[in-house]
């Protein structure tokens, strides 16, 4: 009994100490970009995010619970769900959990269909976390929306998430009439790593004559490559709240089952063979980023001196299922029209800009929304009351407006 009390008190002191330390760090070291409004609210959100992340990491080091499992538990515990007046059904396509959102109002014909892949870097996120985003999209666009749950870290690695999204998508496409979906008005959409899945899956399904073609693709601040971590946005926003560069690289390495000791080589590009860079520079180089997004003082030498061992240990970064930006021109030219969202204060801003250029260069129609005060993950806050931000509404409203035009 005494031992249990001592352990409980020690745990309370540890949590208190961590909380105070992170609070001081939030107050004195976290810098919020000037254009972002509601700064105190932003600090509160970021503090809670960092506290949950840190406690998760501590539990993982103590071998009590993995950080991803802890974070997702807390996330699903505190995020309230709102159906926004649509019918919601939890289903399974085989072993893959999916959630179907259908407007309750009567329709004279088949409705538009939306497939949605959530974000979270294969660490966070889930069907519950993105429930409100999906139900709101379904209602506002009068569409049938399928949200796909997929396997995540720490139990599952590449290419599990992609395979789950692909298999669920194919199953849905083969049975559209059951769900009242018009095969001529199909939109595939996603956020963050889910938007990366959109880029991959639209490419993979191009050759499937037995399936309906997508009418459009919607990519909300996508990750489209894991090769060049020295793009201007990766430097300018390397310490950006919610998704700093180091955390992004850590998630990418863990998902791709790359040892974290190779992160420095990946950062400097010493894992890129010279002939690979010669081939891919035209798509991956910072020269493709418009001048207004660049800073004169942020131009390191890239890639660094080639390290054969680093290449062999990280070679999967060149897979199209990890870096869809590297697809050949013939593939890119066949893709459906696209709606792309980028945020100024997001490390992934330039991934979006590079994919936008690739699509436009091959004649694919692109509608682009750049949010000047946006940050990574902001769409999730569109309905969070005092913790919502103007950029959250801008991303959501522009996405709804585009999809309604399909």
Tab-separated table of C-alpha atoms in Angstrom:
chain	number	residue	atom	x	y	z
A	1	UNK	CA	0.000	0.000	0.000
A	2	UNK	CA	2.762	2.437	0.965
A	3	UNK	CA	4.687	1.540	-2.188
A	4	UNK	CA	1.591	2.217	-4.315
A	5	UNK	CA	1.134	5.634	-2.691
A	6	UNK	CA	4.797	6.496	-3.271
A	7	UNK	CA	4.579	5.466	-6.932
A	8	UNK	CA	1.378	7.483	-7.400
A	9	UNK	CA	2.940	10.583	-5.858
A	10	UNK	CA	6.071	10.137	-7.965
A	11	UNK	CA	3.925	9.905	-11.099
A	12	UNK	CA	2.001	13.056	-10.129
A	13	UNK	CA	5.246	14.949	-9.497
A	14	UNK	CA	6.616	13.777	-12.862
A	15	UNK	CA	3.514	14.963	-14.725
A	16	UNK	CA	3.568	18.259	-12.818
A	17	UNK	CA	7.241	18.789	-13.556
A	18	UNK	CA	6.825	18.040	-17.249
A	19	UNK	CA	3.779	20.314	-17.419
A	20	UNK	CA	5.625	23.262	-15.855
A	21	UNK	CA	8.717	22.722	-18.005
A	22	UNK	CA	6.649	22.644	-21.218
A	23	UNK	CA	4.668	25.692	-20.098
A	24	UNK	CA	7.874	27.681	-19.635
A	25	UNK	CA	9.093	26.491	-23.019
A	26	UNK	CA	5.795	27.493	-24.623
A	27	UNK	CA	5.938	30.966	-23.096
A	28	UNK	CA	9.590	31.768	-23.744
A	29	UNK	CA	10.704	29.775	-26.802
A	30	UNK	CA	7.721	28.988	-29.071
A	31	UNK	CA	7.393	31.633	-31.767
A	32	UNK	CA	4.032	32.069	-33.474
A	33	UNK	CA	4.096	33.709	-36.930
A	34	UNK	CA	2.724	37.265	-36.792
A	35	UNK	CA	-0.160	36.740	-39.299
A	36	UNK	CA	-1.714	33.982	-37.149
A	37	UNK	CA	-4.514	35.503	-35.075
A	38	UNK	CA	-5.820	34.472	-31.631
A	39	UNK	CA	-2.277	33.964	-30.389
A	40	UNK	CA	-3.136	33.031	-26.797
A	41	UNK	CA	-5.551	30.348	-28.002
A	42	UNK	CA	-2.917	29.076	-30.400
A	43	UNK	CA	-0.406	28.807	-27.544
A	44	UNK	CA	-2.925	26.859	-25.453
A	45	UNK	CA	-3.588	24.379	-28.260
A	46	UNK	CA	0.091	23.922	-28.978
A	47	UNK	CA	0.880	23.484	-25.279
A	48	UNK	CA	-1.743	20.741	-24.902
A	49	UNK	CA	-0.452	19.073	-28.077
A	50	UNK	CA	3.156	19.112	-26.837
A	51	UNK	CA	2.160	17.937	-23.356
A	52	UNK	CA	0.265	14.945	-24.762
A	53	UNK	CA	3.150	14.134	-27.096
A	54	UNK	CA	5.732	14.385	-24.336
A	55	UNK	CA	3.755	12.297	-21.855
A	56	UNK	CA	3.290	9.706	-24.595
A	57	UNK	CA	7.034	9.606	-25.213
A	58	UNK	CA	7.684	9.199	-21.473
A	59	UNK	CA	5.215	6.318	-21.246
A	60	UNK	CA	6.887	4.718	-24.241
A	61	UNK	CA	10.342	4.994	-22.663
A	62	UNK	CA	8.943	3.466	-19.483
A	63	UNK	CA	7.524	0.622	-21.642
A	64	UNK	CA	4.010	1.292	-20.371
A	65	UNK	CA	2.352	2.380	-23.597
A	66	UNK	CA	3.519	3.509	-27.036
A	67	UNK	CA	3.336	7.227	-27.782
A	68	UNK	CA	1.004	6.796	-30.820
A	69	UNK	CA	-1.428	4.633	-28.836
A	70	UNK	CA	-1.470	7.109	-25.936
A	71	UNK	CA	-1.909	10.134	-28.184
A	72	UNK	CA	-4.754	8.548	-30.152
A	73	UNK	CA	-6.469	7.502	-26.894
A	74	UNK	CA	-6.395	11.083	-25.590
A	75	UNK	CA	-7.339	12.504	-28.976
A	76	UNK	CA	-10.445	10.331	-29.318
A	77	UNK	CA	-11.349	10.994	-25.685
A	78	UNK	CA	-11.466	14.786	-25.952
A	79	UNK	CA	-12.709	15.375	-29.526
A	80	UNK	CA	-16.532	15.685	-29.564
A	81	UNK	CA	-18.348	14.257	-32.573
A	82	UNK	CA	-21.037	16.088	-34.547
A	83	UNK	CA	-22.988	14.349	-37.320
A	84	UNK	CA	-24.173	17.678	-38.803
A	85	UNK	CA	-27.497	16.124	-39.711
A	86	UNK	CA	-26.120	13.348	-41.942
A	87	UNK	CA	-26.575	9.612	-41.525
A	88	UNK	CA	-23.443	7.854	-40.257
A	89	UNK	CA	-22.639	4.152	-40.532
A	90	UNK	CA	-19.582	2.312	-39.263
A	91	UNK	CA	-18.625	-0.486	-41.651
A	92	UNK	CA	-15.767	-2.834	-42.414
A	93	UNK	CA	-14.452	-3.601	-45.867
A	94	UNK	CA	-12.836	-6.872	-44.942
A	95	UNK	CA	-10.640	-5.915	-41.993
A	96	UNK	CA	-10.499	-2.213	-42.921
A	97	UNK	CA	-12.700	0.074	-40.792
A	98	UNK	CA	-14.564	2.717	-42.794
A	99	UNK	CA	-17.253	5.256	-41.973
A	100	UNK	CA	-20.014	6.177	-44.401
A	101	UNK	CA	-21.633	9.636	-44.300
A	102	UNK	CA	-24.883	10.081	-46.255
A	103	UNK	CA	-27.172	13.161	-46.387
A	104	UNK	CA	-30.617	12.447	-44.931
A	105	UNK	CA	-32.454	14.648	-47.415
A	106	UNK	CA	-34.077	12.920	-50.385
A	107	UNK	CA	-32.270	13.054	-53.713
A	108	UNK	CA	-33.808	12.857	-57.170
A	109	UNK	CA	-30.807	10.957	-58.480
A	110	UNK	CA	-27.381	9.612	-57.648
A	111	UNK	CA	-25.188	11.799	-55.476
A	112	UNK	CA	-21.597	12.886	-55.814
A	113	UNK	CA	-19.176	10.527	-54.062
A	114	UNK	CA	-16.195	11.571	-51.930
A	115	UNK	CA	-13.490	9.243	-50.630
A	116	UNK	CA	-11.504	10.753	-47.769
A	117	UNK	CA	-8.151	9.657	-46.296
A	118	UNK	CA	-7.362	11.294	-42.964
A	119	UNK	CA	-4.043	12.806	-41.900
A	120	UNK	CA	-1.860	12.341	-38.830
A	121	UNK	CA	1.419	10.996	-40.211
A	122	UNK	CA	0.375	7.390	-39.450
A	123	UNK	CA	0.822	8.401	-35.791
A	124	UNK	CA	-2.259	10.493	-34.973
A	125	UNK	CA	-5.670	10.816	-36.549
A	126	UNK	CA	-8.441	8.328	-37.146
A	127	UNK	CA	-12.096	8.014	-38.060
A	128	UNK	CA	-13.227	9.722	-34.845
A	129	UNK	CA	-10.701	12.549	-35.051
A	130	UNK	CA	-11.857	13.459	-38.587
A	131	UNK	CA	-15.537	12.655	-37.989
A	132	UNK	CA	-16.673	16.290	-37.918
A	133	UNK	CA	-14.623	17.227	-40.966
A	134	UNK	CA	-16.193	14.404	-42.961
A	135	UNK	CA	-19.782	14.874	-41.781
A	136	UNK	CA	-19.591	18.598	-42.535
A	137	UNK	CA	-18.151	17.974	-46.011
A	138	UNK	CA	-20.890	15.434	-46.738
A	139	UNK	CA	-23.654	17.813	-45.663
A	140	UNK	CA	-22.342	20.989	-47.268
A	141	UNK	CA	-21.575	19.332	-50.622
A	142	UNK	CA	-24.645	17.038	-50.553
A	143	UNK	CA	-22.366	14.059	-51.166
A	144	UNK	CA	-21.947	10.493	-50.004
A	145	UNK	CA	-18.602	10.402	-48.230
A	146	UNK	CA	-16.521	7.368	-47.329
A	147	UNK	CA	-13.832	7.932	-44.683
A	148	UNK	CA	-11.154	5.246	-44.620
A	149	UNK	CA	-9.444	4.056	-41.452
A	150	UNK	CA	-6.017	2.522	-41.991
A	151	UNK	CA	-3.311	0.773	-40.006
A	152	UNK	CA	-0.788	2.992	-38.231
A	153	UNK	CA	2.365	3.063	-36.164
A	154	UNK	CA	3.757	1.559	-34.049
A	155	UNK	CA	2.277	-1.793	-35.075
A	156	UNK	CA	2.236	-1.280	-38.834
A	157	UNK	CA	4.711	0.237	-41.275
A	158	UNK	CA	4.954	1.060	-44.973
A	159	UNK	CA	3.061	0.181	-47.118
A	160	UNK	CA	0.198	-0.818	-44.768
A	161	UNK	CA	-1.588	2.567	-44.781
A	162	UNK	CA	-1.411	2.855	-48.571
A	163	UNK	CA	-2.632	-0.713	-49.069
A	164	UNK	CA	-5.606	-0.198	-46.748
A	165	UNK	CA	-6.609	3.028	-48.519
A	166	UNK	CA	-6.209	1.384	-51.920
A	167	UNK	CA	-8.146	-1.775	-51.054
A	168	UNK	CA	-11.001	0.141	-49.406
A	169	UNK	CA	-11.178	2.467	-52.409
A	170	UNK	CA	-11.356	-0.371	-54.922
A	171	UNK	CA	-14.067	-2.115	-52.886
A	172	UNK	CA	-16.122	1.103	-52.775
A	173	UNK	CA	-15.660	1.834	-56.484
A	174	UNK	CA	-16.950	-1.623	-57.400
A	175	UNK	CA	-20.198	-1.086	-55.490
A	176	UNK	CA	-21.128	2.564	-55.990
A	177	UNK	CA	-24.804	1.963	-56.788
A	178	UNK	CA	-25.316	0.345	-53.388
A	179	UNK	CA	-24.387	3.670	-51.800
A	180	UNK	CA	-26.264	5.859	-54.314
A	181	UNK	CA	-23.106	7.351	-55.830
A	182	UNK	CA	-22.828	8.739	-59.360
A	183	UNK	CA	-19.754	7.107	-60.967
A	184	UNK	CA	-19.246	10.213	-63.108
A	185	UNK	CA	-18.829	12.468	-60.057
A	186	UNK	CA	-16.196	10.825	-57.915
A	187	UNK	CA	-13.816	12.902	-55.817
A	188	UNK	CA	-10.852	11.413	-53.945
A	189	UNK	CA	-9.583	13.614	-51.146
A	190	UNK	CA	-7.254	13.684	-48.182
A	191	UNK	CA	-5.316	15.781	-45.707
A	192	UNK	CA	-1.561	15.691	-44.983
A	193	UNK	CA	-0.368	12.078	-45.345
A	194	UNK	CA	-3.911	11.271	-46.479
A	195	UNK	CA	-3.469	13.779	-49.292
A	196	UNK	CA	-0.228	11.989	-50.137
A	197	UNK	CA	-2.289	8.802	-50.381
A	198	UNK	CA	-4.584	10.612	-52.839
A	199	UNK	CA	-1.596	11.347	-55.084
A	200	UNK	CA	-0.437	7.720	-54.906
A	201	UNK	CA	-3.822	6.083	-55.439
A	202	UNK	CA	-4.869	8.288	-58.370
A	203	UNK	CA	-1.637	7.198	-60.077
A	204	UNK	CA	-1.979	3.509	-59.223
A	205	UNK	CA	-5.576	3.249	-60.471
A	206	UNK	CA	-4.966	4.911	-63.830
A	207	UNK	CA	-4.677	1.575	-65.600
A	208	UNK	CA	-7.787	0.004	-64.055
A	209	UNK	CA	-10.307	-0.083	-66.905
A	210	UNK	CA	-12.732	-2.067	-64.732
A	211	UNK	CA	-13.196	0.841	-62.286
A	212	UNK	CA	-14.834	4.279	-62.614
A	213	UNK	CA	-12.361	7.125	-63.075
A	214	UNK	CA	-12.009	9.897	-60.544
A	215	UNK	CA	-13.509	13.196	-61.633
A	216	UNK	CA	-11.212	15.185	-59.365
A	217	UNK	CA	-8.607	14.922	-56.626
A	218	UNK	CA	-8.453	17.143	-53.533
A	219	UNK	CA	-5.111	17.401	-51.727
A	220	UNK	CA	-5.068	19.464	-48.519
A	221	UNK	CA	-1.459	20.340	-47.615
A	222	UNK	CA	-0.105	17.015	-48.941
A	223	UNK	CA	3.209	15.281	-48.362
A	224	UNK	CA	4.332	14.280	-51.858
A	225	UNK	CA	7.995	13.380	-51.344
A	226	UNK	CA	10.463	12.288	-48.659
A	227	UNK	CA	13.676	13.008	-50.546
A	228	UNK	CA	14.434	16.736	-50.249
A	229	UNK	CA	14.151	18.083	-46.706
A	230	UNK	CA	15.975	21.303	-47.615
A	231	UNK	CA	13.243	22.945	-49.646
A	232	UNK	CA	12.565	26.568	-48.600
A	233	UNK	CA	9.480	25.676	-46.538
A	234	UNK	CA	11.417	22.957	-44.687
A	235	UNK	CA	13.962	25.587	-43.664
A	236	UNK	CA	11.635	28.508	-43.004
A	237	UNK	CA	9.222	26.369	-40.988
A	238	UNK	CA	11.677	23.920	-39.463
A	239	UNK	CA	10.460	24.888	-35.983
A	240	UNK	CA	6.834	25.505	-36.921
A	241	UNK	CA	4.273	24.559	-34.255
A	242	UNK	CA	2.501	21.203	-34.626
A	243	UNK	CA	4.758	19.891	-37.413
A	244	UNK	CA	8.442	20.883	-37.088
A	245	UNK	CA	10.829	19.357	-39.612
A	246	UNK	CA	12.493	16.989	-37.144
A	247	UNK	CA	9.164	15.528	-36.043
A	248	UNK	CA	8.050	15.093	-39.655
A	249	UNK	CA	11.286	13.270	-40.490
A	250	UNK	CA	10.947	11.096	-37.396
A	251	UNK	CA	7.427	10.047	-38.415
A	252	UNK	CA	8.574	9.385	-41.995
A	253	UNK	CA	11.503	7.255	-40.850
A	254	UNK	CA	9.390	5.232	-38.438
A	255	UNK	CA	6.690	4.610	-41.033
A	256	UNK	CA	9.255	3.618	-43.675
A	257	UNK	CA	11.138	1.472	-41.111
A	258	UNK	CA	14.321	3.512	-41.527
A	259	UNK	CA	16.582	3.706	-38.490
A	260	UNK	CA	16.544	7.195	-36.956
A	261	UNK	CA	20.349	7.285	-37.045
A	262	UNK	CA	20.058	8.020	-40.791
A	263	UNK	CA	18.019	11.205	-40.325
A	264	UNK	CA	21.072	13.449	-40.589
A	265	UNK	CA	22.083	11.842	-43.880
A	266	UNK	CA	18.535	12.305	-45.179
A	267	UNK	CA	18.516	15.933	-44.047
A	268	UNK	CA	21.760	16.663	-45.888
A	269	UNK	CA	20.839	14.523	-48.889
A	270	UNK	CA	23.984	12.397	-48.691
A	271	UNK	CA	21.781	9.340	-49.283
A	272	UNK	CA	20.895	10.521	-52.801
A	273	UNK	CA	23.008	8.958	-55.610
A	274	UNK	CA	24.333	11.618	-58.030
A	275	UNK	CA	22.549	10.006	-61.000
A	276	UNK	CA	19.260	10.019	-59.047
A	277	UNK	CA	19.610	13.719	-58.285
A	278	UNK	CA	20.442	14.434	-61.919
A	279	UNK	CA	17.199	12.680	-62.886
A	280	UNK	CA	14.942	14.107	-60.172
A	281	UNK	CA	16.326	17.609	-59.618
A	282	UNK	CA	14.003	18.989	-62.305
A	283	UNK	CA	11.091	17.945	-60.063
A	284	UNK	CA	12.603	18.113	-56.563
A	285	UNK	CA	14.952	21.093	-56.680
A	286	UNK	CA	14.281	24.401	-54.942
A	287	UNK	CA	14.524	26.103	-58.341
A	288	UNK	CA	10.941	24.958	-58.930
A	289	UNK	CA	9.653	27.036	-56.007
A	290	UNK	CA	8.441	30.553	-56.928
A	291	UNK	CA	10.821	33.287	-55.794
A	292	UNK	CA	8.301	34.880	-53.431
A	293	UNK	CA	8.450	31.785	-51.226
A	294	UNK	CA	12.224	31.815	-50.874
A	295	UNK	CA	14.557	33.469	-48.371
A	296	UNK	CA	17.972	34.655	-49.512
A	297	UNK	CA	19.761	33.417	-46.392
A	298	UNK	CA	18.416	29.857	-46.587
A	299	UNK	CA	20.248	28.108	-49.398
A	300	UNK	CA	22.432	25.236	-48.066
A	301	UNK	CA	24.393	22.991	-50.387
A	302	UNK	CA	22.181	20.069	-51.381
A	303	UNK	CA	22.644	17.199	-51.762
A	304	UNK	CA	25.804	16.583	-49.731
A	305	UNK	CA	28.634	14.136	-50.594
A	306	UNK	CA	27.156	10.764	-51.515
A	307	UNK	CA	27.157	8.025	-48.856
A	308	UNK	CA	26.508	4.571	-50.351
A	309	UNK	CA	25.569	3.014	-47.007
A	310	UNK	CA	23.062	5.773	-46.275
A	311	UNK	CA	21.462	5.173	-49.686
A	312	UNK	CA	21.144	1.440	-49.129
A	313	UNK	CA	19.536	2.011	-45.710
A	314	UNK	CA	17.040	4.599	-46.992
A	315	UNK	CA	16.383	3.481	-50.564
A	316	UNK	CA	12.624	3.133	-50.066
A	317	UNK	CA	12.269	6.942	-50.036
A	318	UNK	CA	12.446	6.722	-53.826
A	319	UNK	CA	9.454	4.347	-54.060
A	320	UNK	CA	6.467	5.947	-55.758
A	321	UNK	CA	4.361	4.761	-52.818
A	322	UNK	CA	6.456	7.069	-50.613
A	323	UNK	CA	7.235	9.882	-53.075
A	324	UNK	CA	4.459	10.153	-55.707
A	325	UNK	CA	6.049	13.384	-56.914
A	326	UNK	CA	8.624	11.202	-58.721
A	327	UNK	CA	6.111	9.608	-61.115
A	328	UNK	CA	6.999	9.970	-64.808
A	329	UNK	CA	5.435	12.627	-67.030
A	330	UNK	CA	3.205	10.141	-68.852
A	331	UNK	CA	1.567	9.131	-65.561
A	332	UNK	CA	1.158	12.700	-64.302
A	333	UNK	CA	-0.444	13.801	-67.587
A	334	UNK	CA	-3.285	11.283	-67.176
A	335	UNK	CA	-4.317	12.400	-63.688
A	336	UNK	CA	-7.693	14.048	-63.003
A	337	UNK	CA	-8.046	17.746	-62.331
A	338	UNK	CA	-6.862	18.789	-58.900
A	339	UNK	CA	-7.648	21.119	-56.030
A	340	UNK	CA	-4.563	21.829	-53.921
A	341	UNK	CA	-4.354	23.606	-50.571
A	342	UNK	CA	-1.073	24.929	-49.179
A	343	UNK	CA	-0.423	26.842	-45.953
A	344	UNK	CA	2.269	29.465	-45.583
A	345	UNK	CA	3.428	28.335	-42.132
A	346	UNK	CA	3.591	24.637	-42.955
A	347	UNK	CA	6.765	22.626	-43.490
A	348	UNK	CA	4.903	20.807	-46.319
A	349	UNK	CA	4.037	23.977	-48.225
A	350	UNK	CA	6.610	23.303	-50.930
A	351	UNK	CA	5.548	19.667	-51.386
A	352	UNK	CA	2.241	21.116	-52.524
A	353	UNK	CA	3.921	23.708	-54.760
A	354	UNK	CA	6.110	21.074	-56.420
A	355	UNK	CA	3.157	18.792	-57.136
A	356	UNK	CA	1.167	21.750	-58.436
A	357	UNK	CA	3.957	22.538	-60.905
A	358	UNK	CA	4.224	18.922	-62.045
A	359	UNK	CA	0.501	18.751	-62.738
A	360	UNK	CA	0.397	22.101	-64.531
A	361	UNK	CA	3.474	21.277	-66.628
A	362	UNK	CA	1.638	18.209	-67.951
A	363	UNK	CA	-1.568	20.081	-68.706
A	364	UNK	CA	-3.642	18.877	-65.740
A	365	UNK	CA	-6.116	21.594	-64.614
A	366	UNK	CA	-5.254	22.816	-61.108
A	367	UNK	CA	-7.194	25.015	-58.713
A	368	UNK	CA	-4.879	26.262	-55.982
A	369	UNK	CA	-5.760	27.738	-52.596
A	370	UNK	CA	-2.821	29.201	-50.682
A	371	UNK	CA	-3.679	30.223	-47.118
A	372	UNK	CA	-1.409	33.082	-46.057
A	373	UNK	CA	-2.065	32.657	-42.325
A	374	UNK	CA	-2.449	28.859	-42.473
A	375	UNK	CA	-0.620	26.219	-40.466
A	376	UNK	CA	-0.518	22.430	-40.663
A	377	UNK	CA	-3.676	20.687	-39.471
A	378	UNK	CA	-5.762	23.860	-39.306
A	379	UNK	CA	-8.820	22.368	-41.066
A	380	UNK	CA	-9.474	20.160	-38.021
A	381	UNK	CA	-10.252	23.283	-35.987
A	382	UNK	CA	-12.974	24.651	-38.278
A	383	UNK	CA	-15.738	23.880	-35.759
A	384	UNK	CA	-13.875	24.149	-32.469
A	385	UNK	CA	-15.439	27.420	-31.315
A	386	UNK	CA	-12.942	29.721	-29.628
A	387	UNK	CA	-10.145	27.423	-30.793
A	388	UNK	CA	-11.059	27.867	-34.430
A	389	UNK	CA	-9.024	30.165	-36.682
A	390	UNK	CA	-9.770	32.159	-39.853
A	391	UNK	CA	-7.471	29.863	-41.821
A	392	UNK	CA	-9.485	26.839	-40.639
A	393	UNK	CA	-12.643	28.273	-42.182
A	394	UNK	CA	-10.824	29.339	-45.332
A	395	UNK	CA	-9.502	25.836	-45.982
A	396	UNK	CA	-12.857	24.206	-45.272
A	397	UNK	CA	-14.940	26.725	-47.218
A	398	UNK	CA	-12.681	26.676	-50.272
A	399	UNK	CA	-12.709	22.858	-50.262
A	400	UNK	CA	-16.515	22.762	-50.049
A	401	UNK	CA	-16.826	25.363	-52.802
A	402	UNK	CA	-14.564	23.415	-55.152
A	403	UNK	CA	-16.257	20.057	-54.569
A	404	UNK	CA	-19.727	21.572	-55.113
A	405	UNK	CA	-18.573	22.593	-58.565
A	406	UNK	CA	-17.825	18.988	-59.562
